[in-house]
mmCIF file of C-alpha atoms in Angstrom:
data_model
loop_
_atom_site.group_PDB
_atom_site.id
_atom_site.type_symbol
_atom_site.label_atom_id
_atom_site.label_comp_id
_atom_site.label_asym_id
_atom_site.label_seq_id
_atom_site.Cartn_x
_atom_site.Cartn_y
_atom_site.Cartn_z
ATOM 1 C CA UNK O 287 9.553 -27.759 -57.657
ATOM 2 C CA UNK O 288 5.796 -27.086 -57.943
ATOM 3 C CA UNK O 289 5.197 -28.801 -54.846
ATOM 4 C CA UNK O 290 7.676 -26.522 -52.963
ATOM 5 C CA UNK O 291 6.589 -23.521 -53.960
ATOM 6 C CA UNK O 292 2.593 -24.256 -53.173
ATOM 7 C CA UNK O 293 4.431 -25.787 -49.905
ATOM 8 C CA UNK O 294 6.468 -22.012 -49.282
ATOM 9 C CA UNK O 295 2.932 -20.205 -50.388
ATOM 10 C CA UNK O 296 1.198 -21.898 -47.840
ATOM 11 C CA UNK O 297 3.815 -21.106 -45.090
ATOM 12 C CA UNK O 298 3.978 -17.653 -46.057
ATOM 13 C CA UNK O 299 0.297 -17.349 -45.329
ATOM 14 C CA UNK O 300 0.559 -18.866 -42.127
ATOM 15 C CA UNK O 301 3.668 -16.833 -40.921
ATOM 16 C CA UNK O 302 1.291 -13.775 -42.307
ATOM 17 C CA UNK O 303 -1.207 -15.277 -40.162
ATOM 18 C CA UNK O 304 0.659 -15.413 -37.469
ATOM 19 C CA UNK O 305 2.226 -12.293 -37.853
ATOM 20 C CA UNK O 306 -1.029 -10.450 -37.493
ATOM 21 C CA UNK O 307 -2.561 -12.784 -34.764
ATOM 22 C CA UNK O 308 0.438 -11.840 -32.466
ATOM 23 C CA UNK O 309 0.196 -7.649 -33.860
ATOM 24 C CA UNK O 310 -3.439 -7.875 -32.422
ATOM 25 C CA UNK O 311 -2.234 -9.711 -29.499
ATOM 26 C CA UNK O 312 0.788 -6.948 -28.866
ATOM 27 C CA UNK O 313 -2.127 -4.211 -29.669
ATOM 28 C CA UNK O 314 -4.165 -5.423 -27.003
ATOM 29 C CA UNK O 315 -1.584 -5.776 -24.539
ATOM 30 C CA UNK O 316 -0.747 -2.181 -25.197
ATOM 31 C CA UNK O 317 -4.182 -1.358 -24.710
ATOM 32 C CA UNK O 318 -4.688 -3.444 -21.757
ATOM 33 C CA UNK O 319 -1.096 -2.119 -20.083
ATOM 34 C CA UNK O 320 -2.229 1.880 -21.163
ATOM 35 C CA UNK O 321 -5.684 1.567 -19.382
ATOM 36 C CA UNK O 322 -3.976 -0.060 -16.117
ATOM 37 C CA UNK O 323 -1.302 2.802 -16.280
ATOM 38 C CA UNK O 324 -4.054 5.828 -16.255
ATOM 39 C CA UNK O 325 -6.233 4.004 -13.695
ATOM 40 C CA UNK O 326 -3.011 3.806 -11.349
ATOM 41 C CA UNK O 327 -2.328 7.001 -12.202
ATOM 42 C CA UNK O 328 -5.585 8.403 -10.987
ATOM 43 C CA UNK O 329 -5.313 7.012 -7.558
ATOM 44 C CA UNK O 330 -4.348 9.982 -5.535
ATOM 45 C CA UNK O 331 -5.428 8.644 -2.597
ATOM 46 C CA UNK O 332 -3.124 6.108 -1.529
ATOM 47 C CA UNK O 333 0.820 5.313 -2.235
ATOM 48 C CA UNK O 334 1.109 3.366 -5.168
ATOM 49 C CA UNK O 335 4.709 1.415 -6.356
ATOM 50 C CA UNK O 336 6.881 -0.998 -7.353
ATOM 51 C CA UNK O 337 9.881 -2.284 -5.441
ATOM 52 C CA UNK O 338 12.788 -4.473 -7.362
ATOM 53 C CA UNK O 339 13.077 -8.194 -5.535
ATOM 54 C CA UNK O 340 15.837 -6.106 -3.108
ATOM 55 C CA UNK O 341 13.477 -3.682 -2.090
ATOM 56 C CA UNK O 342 14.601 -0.532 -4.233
ATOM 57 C CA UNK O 343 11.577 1.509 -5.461
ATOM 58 C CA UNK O 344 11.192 1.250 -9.818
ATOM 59 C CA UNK O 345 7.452 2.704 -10.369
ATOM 60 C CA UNK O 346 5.928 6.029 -8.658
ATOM 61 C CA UNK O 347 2.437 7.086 -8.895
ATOM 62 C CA UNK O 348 0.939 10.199 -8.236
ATOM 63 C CA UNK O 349 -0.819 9.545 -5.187
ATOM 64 C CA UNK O 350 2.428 8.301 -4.054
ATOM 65 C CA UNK O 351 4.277 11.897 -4.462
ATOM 66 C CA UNK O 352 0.862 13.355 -2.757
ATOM 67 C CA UNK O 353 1.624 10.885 0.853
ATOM 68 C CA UNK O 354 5.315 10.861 0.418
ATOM 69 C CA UNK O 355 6.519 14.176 -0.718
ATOM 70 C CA UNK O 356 8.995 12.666 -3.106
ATOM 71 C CA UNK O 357 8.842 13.219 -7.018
ATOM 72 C CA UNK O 358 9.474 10.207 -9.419
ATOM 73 C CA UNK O 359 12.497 11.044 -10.539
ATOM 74 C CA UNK O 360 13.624 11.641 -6.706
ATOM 75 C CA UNK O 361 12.771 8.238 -5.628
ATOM 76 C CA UNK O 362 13.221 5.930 -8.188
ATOM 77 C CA UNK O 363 16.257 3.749 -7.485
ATOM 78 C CA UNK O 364 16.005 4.190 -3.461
ATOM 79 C CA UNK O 365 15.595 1.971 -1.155
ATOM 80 C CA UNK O 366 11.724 1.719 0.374
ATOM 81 C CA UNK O 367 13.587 1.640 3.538
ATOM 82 C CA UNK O 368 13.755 5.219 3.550
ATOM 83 C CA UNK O 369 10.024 5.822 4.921
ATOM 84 C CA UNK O 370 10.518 4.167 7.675
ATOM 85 C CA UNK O 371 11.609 5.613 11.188
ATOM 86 C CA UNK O 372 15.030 5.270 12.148
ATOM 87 C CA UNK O 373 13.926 3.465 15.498
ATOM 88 C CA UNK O 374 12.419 0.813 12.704
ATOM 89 C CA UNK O 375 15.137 0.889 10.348
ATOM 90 C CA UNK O 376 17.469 0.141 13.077
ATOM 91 C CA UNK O 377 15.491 -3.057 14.361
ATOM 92 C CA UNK O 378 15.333 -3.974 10.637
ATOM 93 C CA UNK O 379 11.518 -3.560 10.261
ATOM 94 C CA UNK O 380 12.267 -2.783 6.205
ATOM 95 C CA UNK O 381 14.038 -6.362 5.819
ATOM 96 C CA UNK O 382 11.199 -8.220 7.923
ATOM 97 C CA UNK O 383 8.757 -6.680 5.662
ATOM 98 C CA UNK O 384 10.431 -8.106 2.598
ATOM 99 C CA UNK O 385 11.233 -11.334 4.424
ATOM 100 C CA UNK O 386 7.589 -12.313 5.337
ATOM 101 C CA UNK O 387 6.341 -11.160 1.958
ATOM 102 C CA UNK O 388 8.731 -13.561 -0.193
ATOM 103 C CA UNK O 389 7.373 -15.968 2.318
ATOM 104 C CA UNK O 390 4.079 -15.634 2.929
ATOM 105 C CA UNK O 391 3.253 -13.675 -0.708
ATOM 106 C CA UNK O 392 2.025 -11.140 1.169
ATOM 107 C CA UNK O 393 2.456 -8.231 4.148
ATOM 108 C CA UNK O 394 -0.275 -6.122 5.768
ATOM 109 C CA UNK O 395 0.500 -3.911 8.984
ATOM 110 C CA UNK O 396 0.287 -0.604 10.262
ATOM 111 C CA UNK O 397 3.180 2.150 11.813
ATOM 112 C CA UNK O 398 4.540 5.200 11.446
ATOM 113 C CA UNK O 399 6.559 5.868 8.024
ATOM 114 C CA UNK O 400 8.205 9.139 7.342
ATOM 115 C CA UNK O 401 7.815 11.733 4.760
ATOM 116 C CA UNK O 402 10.197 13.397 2.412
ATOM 117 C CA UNK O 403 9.620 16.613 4.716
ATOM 118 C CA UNK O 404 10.698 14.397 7.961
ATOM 119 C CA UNK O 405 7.135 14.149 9.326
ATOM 120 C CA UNK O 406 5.473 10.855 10.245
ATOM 121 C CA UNK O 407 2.090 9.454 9.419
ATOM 122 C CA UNK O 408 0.599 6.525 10.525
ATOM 123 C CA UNK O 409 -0.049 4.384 7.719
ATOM 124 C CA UNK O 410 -1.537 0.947 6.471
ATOM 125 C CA UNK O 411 1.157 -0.903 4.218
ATOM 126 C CA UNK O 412 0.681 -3.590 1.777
ATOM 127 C CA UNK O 413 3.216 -5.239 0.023
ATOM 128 C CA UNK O 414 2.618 -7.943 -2.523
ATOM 129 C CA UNK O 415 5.545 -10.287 -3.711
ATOM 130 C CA UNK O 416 4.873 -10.365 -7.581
ATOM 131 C CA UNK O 417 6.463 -13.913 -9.268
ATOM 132 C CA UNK O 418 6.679 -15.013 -12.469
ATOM 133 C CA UNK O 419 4.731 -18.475 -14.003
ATOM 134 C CA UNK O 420 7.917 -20.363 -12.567
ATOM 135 C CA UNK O 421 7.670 -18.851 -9.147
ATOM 136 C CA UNK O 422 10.781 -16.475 -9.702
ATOM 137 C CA UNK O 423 10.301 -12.970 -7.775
ATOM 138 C CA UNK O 424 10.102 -10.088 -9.976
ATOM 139 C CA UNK O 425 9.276 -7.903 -7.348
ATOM 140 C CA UNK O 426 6.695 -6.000 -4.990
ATOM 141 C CA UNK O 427 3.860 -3.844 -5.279
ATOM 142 C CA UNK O 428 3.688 -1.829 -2.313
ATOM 143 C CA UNK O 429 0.045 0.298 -1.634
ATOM 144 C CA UNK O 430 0.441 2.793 1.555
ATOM 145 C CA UNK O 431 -2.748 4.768 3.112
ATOM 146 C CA UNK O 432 -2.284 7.394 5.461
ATOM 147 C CA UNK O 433 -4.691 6.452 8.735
ATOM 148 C CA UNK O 434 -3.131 9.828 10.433
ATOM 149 C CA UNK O 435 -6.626 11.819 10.281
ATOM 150 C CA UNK O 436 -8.678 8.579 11.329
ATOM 151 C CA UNK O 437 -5.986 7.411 14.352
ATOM 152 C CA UNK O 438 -6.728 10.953 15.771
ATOM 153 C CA UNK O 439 -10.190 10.479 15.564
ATOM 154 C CA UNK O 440 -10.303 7.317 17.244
ATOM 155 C CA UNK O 441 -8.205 8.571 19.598
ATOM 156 C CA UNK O 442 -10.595 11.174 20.114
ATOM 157 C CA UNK O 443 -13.578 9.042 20.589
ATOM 158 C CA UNK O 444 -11.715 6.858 22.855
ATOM 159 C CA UNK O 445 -10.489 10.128 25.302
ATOM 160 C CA UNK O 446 -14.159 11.022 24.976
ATOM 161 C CA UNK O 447 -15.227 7.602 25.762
ATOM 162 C CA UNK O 448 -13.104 7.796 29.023
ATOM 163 C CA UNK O 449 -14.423 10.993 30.239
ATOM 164 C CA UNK O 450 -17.879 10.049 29.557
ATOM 165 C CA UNK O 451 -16.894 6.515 32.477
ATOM 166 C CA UNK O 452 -15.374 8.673 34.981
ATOM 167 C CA UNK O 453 -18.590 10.939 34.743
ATOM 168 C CA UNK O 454 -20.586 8.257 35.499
ATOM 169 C CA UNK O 455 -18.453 6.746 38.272
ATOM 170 C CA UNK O 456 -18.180 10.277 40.035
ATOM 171 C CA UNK O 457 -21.937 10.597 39.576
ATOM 172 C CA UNK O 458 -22.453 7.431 40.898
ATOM 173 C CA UNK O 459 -20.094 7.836 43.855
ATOM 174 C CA UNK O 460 -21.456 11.207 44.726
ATOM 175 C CA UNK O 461 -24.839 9.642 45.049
ATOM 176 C CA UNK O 462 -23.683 7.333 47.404
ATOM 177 C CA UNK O 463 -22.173 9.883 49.391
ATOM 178 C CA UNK O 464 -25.070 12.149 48.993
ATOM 179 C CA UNK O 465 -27.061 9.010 50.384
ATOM 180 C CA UNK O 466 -24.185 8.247 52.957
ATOM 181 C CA UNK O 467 -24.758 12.064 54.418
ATOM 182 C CA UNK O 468 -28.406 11.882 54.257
ATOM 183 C CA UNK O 469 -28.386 8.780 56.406
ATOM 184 C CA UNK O 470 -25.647 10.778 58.941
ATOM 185 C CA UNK O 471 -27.626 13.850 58.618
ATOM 186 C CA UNK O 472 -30.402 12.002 59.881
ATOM 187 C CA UNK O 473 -28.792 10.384 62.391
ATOM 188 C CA UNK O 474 -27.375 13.493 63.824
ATOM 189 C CA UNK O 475 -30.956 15.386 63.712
#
């Protein structure tokens, strides 16, 4: 009887042991989970969520609402199909997108997505299949940029870039005209 109870003393420490190792463990998890949450939350920048394995949105961030125009608790439980064009949707770009993620782990491209307000942007879109230790799919974490400001301004340089080539071919064939009509001038002198 003596024997059990130092036996049931000793177990009781450990499970106390125990107890607190996996409290400090839980705390720091907490801790760990809070910090990611605000630093998420801080990105205003670009589109930041989380899609179910099917592709329906289940996390919002703020910089998310910014691009998109949609609040949390507006979005939450749609399908991420819903920013895309209809020309997409109907050629099944959304599905693709999934497709080659569960495949490949991973999706990066670029096209126009639509706002809550029905105007388009031309974003960068990465989508990240998330699995478990096992391999199962939990899901996808989806970060959008808006390029809108930056297409224009390539556009821009290359419309400049154009003009500046024809300048230099008229230029250059007006020279050799000039120097065509110099030589007939002369001739006709």
């Amino acid at each position: 009887e003596q024997a059990l109870q130092i036996l049931n003393d000793t177990l009781e420490q450990r499970v106390g042991e125990r107890a607190r190792q996996l409290e400090a463990s839980y705390r720091i998890g907490r801790e760990s989970e809070r910090s990611f949450r605000l630093l998420v939350e801080a990105v205003t920048e670009y589109a930041i969520y989380m899609l179910d394995p099917q592709g329906y949105v289940v996390k919002w961030n703020p910089g998310a609402e910014r691009l998109k125009g949609y609040t949390e608790s507006e979005i939450v439980g749609r399908h991420f199909s819903c920013f895309y064009t209809a020309e997409d949707r109907a050629t099944g770009v959304p599905a693709q997108v999934l497709a080659s993620a569960v495949t490949t782990g991973r999706y990066e491209g670029e096209g126009w997505r639509v706002r809550k307000d029905g105007s388009r942007f031309w974003a960068n879109v990465t989508l990240h299949a998330i699995r478990d230790p096992l391999g199962q799919l939990l899901g996808f974490s989806k970060v959008t940029r808006d390029l809108t400001e930056q297409r224009a301004a390539e556009e821009q340089l290359r419309q400049a870039q154009k003009m500046e080539a024809i300048g230099q071919l008229t230029g250059g064939v007006a020279h050799d005209f000039n120097n065509l009509l110099t030589v007939i001038g002369g001739n006709l002198e």
